[in-house]
Amino acid sequence: MNRRMLIPLAIFVALAGFLFAGLWRDPREVPSPLIGKPAPAFKLTQLHAPQQMLGTSDMKGKVWLMNVWASWCVSCREEHPLLVALAKENIVPIVGLNYKDEPAAGMRWLTDNGDPYTTSVMDRDGRVGIDFGVYGVPETFLIDKAGTIRYKQIGPITEDALRKKILPLINELQKS
Amino acid sequence: MGRASTFLPALFLLCALSGQHAGAADATPTEMDPVKAARAVKLADKLRCLVCQNQTIADSNAELANDLRGQIREQIAAGRTDDEILTYMVDRYGDFVLYQPPFKTTTVLLWAGPALLLVGGLFILLRNLRRQPAAESTLTDEERERAKRLLDGDDRKDDK
């Protein structure tokens, strides 16, 4: 058989391979350009104590998670039990960025579903969200002691992502 | 009374006519001067809305798109250049926000691909065309005989 006749077949197989691999990639997950960069500085009022502020600089020297959530966010309910369980283990402080939400609605939501957050801050106009490149709530950022973003979870945290990626990374970053 | 009766239909007509620009008008603030407003619309048209990825920020009604249109307007008002505003967006959302991907090492194949395919295709085509004469030919006498028979309509011998 003529070997040249195999060329189109080879091209087809290669193309099919690419398309096949593409089936398992989520087009909604856009890699963030902020990974490896300093977390954007913010200073926002706290949800439960509006006269107090909390900002990026207050978290210097700690490895921390920033979870973007809102009471209107449906998939936040999906990941919430995981966060509550994680908070109980006391491994890492979780700062909640209450994104474009009504404070009263946000607080009620936490009372109903449990409050895993060390502190929640209010980003009412979504400006800090834009600085962090947030486009689909929930999103979670892992920030190291120097204030560098090390990991971003787009959409709900899954058990798998938590155990295989986030927790090992936290462990490693806390040692350094 | 008479006046109102002609005024109202005219108003409706006006609304209907301006309706086709509604998408663009969303990105236009009312209090901005037309030149700046046009810039805002043009910029919003270059940016992808990450919530509904096949729409531009100018087209999308997603809340984030609305916020980003606000950002564009605010920054234009603050005297930033178009490039500065696009950089602001890319810094936060990555190259994916740009509908026209930038030319860099990771996108070389994307930009050069079609040209490479064209050149490669032409090359193969020319080579095959040049080879064609050699392939032309060559029936054996026996085959010629059989072809003649078939063409003459006497194909009985050929059936087996």
PDB file of C-alpha atoms in Angstrom, chain A residues 4 27-34 37 99-100 125-127 129-136 152, chain B residues 50-53 63-64 67-68 71 74 88-97 124 127-128 131:
ATOM      1  CA  ARG A   4       1.545   8.569   0.958  1.00  0.00           C
ATOM      2  CA  PRO A  27     -14.020  27.049  27.927  1.00  0.00           C
ATOM      3  CA  ARG A  28     -15.430  29.039  30.825  1.00  0.00           C
ATOM      4  CA  GLU A  29     -12.197  28.623  32.736  1.00  0.00           C
ATOM      5  CA  VAL A  30     -10.001  31.393  31.497  1.00  0.00           C
ATOM      6  CA  PRO A  31      -6.520  31.254  32.997  1.00  0.00           C
ATOM      7  CA  SER A  32      -5.940  34.296  35.166  1.00  0.00           C
ATOM      8  CA  PRO A  33      -3.011  36.564  34.323  1.00  0.00           C
ATOM      9  CA  LEU A  34      -2.823  37.400  38.036  1.00  0.00           C
ATOM     10  CA  LYS A  37       1.456  38.457  40.629  1.00  0.00           C
ATOM     11  CA  TYR A  99     -19.383  40.673  45.935  1.00  0.00           C
ATOM     12  CA  LYS A 100     -22.074  43.131  44.816  1.00  0.00           C
ATOM     13  CA  ASP A 125     -19.775  48.131  43.566  1.00  0.00           C
ATOM     14  CA  GLY A 126     -17.670  45.174  42.420  1.00  0.00           C
ATOM     15  CA  ARG A 127     -14.541  47.251  41.917  1.00  0.00           C
ATOM     16  CA  GLY A 129     -13.792  42.099  42.019  1.00  0.00           C
ATOM     17  CA  ILE A 130     -12.719  43.698  38.748  1.00  0.00           C
ATOM     18  CA  ASP A 131      -9.201  44.228  40.115  1.00  0.00           C
ATOM     19  CA  PHE A 132      -9.039  40.512  40.874  1.00  0.00           C
ATOM     20  CA  GLY A 133     -10.401  39.676  37.427  1.00  0.00           C
ATOM     21  CA  VAL A 134     -13.526  38.090  38.875  1.00  0.00           C
ATOM     22  CA  TYR A 135     -16.058  37.128  36.232  1.00  0.00           C
ATOM     23  CA  GLY A 136     -17.930  34.181  37.655  1.00  0.00           C
ATOM     24  CA  LYS A 152      -7.271  30.631  41.484  1.00  0.00           C
TER      25      LYS A 152
ATOM     26  CA  LEU B  50     -16.172  36.794  30.022  1.00  0.00           C
ATOM     27  CA  VAL B  51     -19.584  35.902  31.345  1.00  0.00           C
ATOM     28  CA  CYS B  52     -21.133  35.339  27.931  1.00  0.00           C
ATOM     29  CA  GLN B  53     -18.050  34.681  25.943  1.00  0.00           C
ATOM     30  CA  GLU B  63     -23.801  42.780  35.014  1.00  0.00           C
ATOM     31  CA  LEU B  64     -20.039  42.479  34.694  1.00  0.00           C
ATOM     32  CA  ASP B  67     -19.586  47.397  35.213  1.00  0.00           C
ATOM     33  CA  LEU B  68     -16.759  47.220  32.714  1.00  0.00           C
ATOM     34  CA  GLN B  71     -14.923  51.449  33.977  1.00  0.00           C
ATOM     35  CA  GLU B  74     -14.717  56.503  33.893  1.00  0.00           C
ATOM     36  CA  TYR B  88      -6.015  47.672  32.315  1.00  0.00           C
ATOM     37  CA  MET B  89      -8.446  45.013  31.078  1.00  0.00           C
ATOM     38  CA  VAL B  90      -5.749  42.576  29.906  1.00  0.00           C
ATOM     39  CA  ASP B  91      -3.930  42.896  33.257  1.00  0.00           C
ATOM     40  CA  ARG B  92      -7.055  41.675  35.025  1.00  0.00           C
ATOM     41  CA  TYR B  93      -8.703  39.287  32.621  1.00  0.00           C
ATOM     42  CA  GLY B  94      -5.875  38.154  30.344  1.00  0.00           C
ATOM     43  CA  ASP B  95      -5.508  38.249  26.568  1.00  0.00           C
ATOM     44  CA  PHE B  96      -8.806  36.435  26.277  1.00  0.00           C
ATOM     45  CA  VAL B  97     -10.706  39.700  26.815  1.00  0.00           C
ATOM     46  CA  ILE B 124       1.696  20.399  -2.971  1.00  0.00           C
ATOM     47  CA  ARG B 127       4.210  19.500  -7.336  1.00  0.00           C
ATOM     48  CA  ASN B 128       1.330  17.230  -8.240  1.00  0.00           C
ATOM     49  CA  ARG B 131       4.085  15.200 -11.936  1.00  0.00           C
TER      50      ARG B 131
END
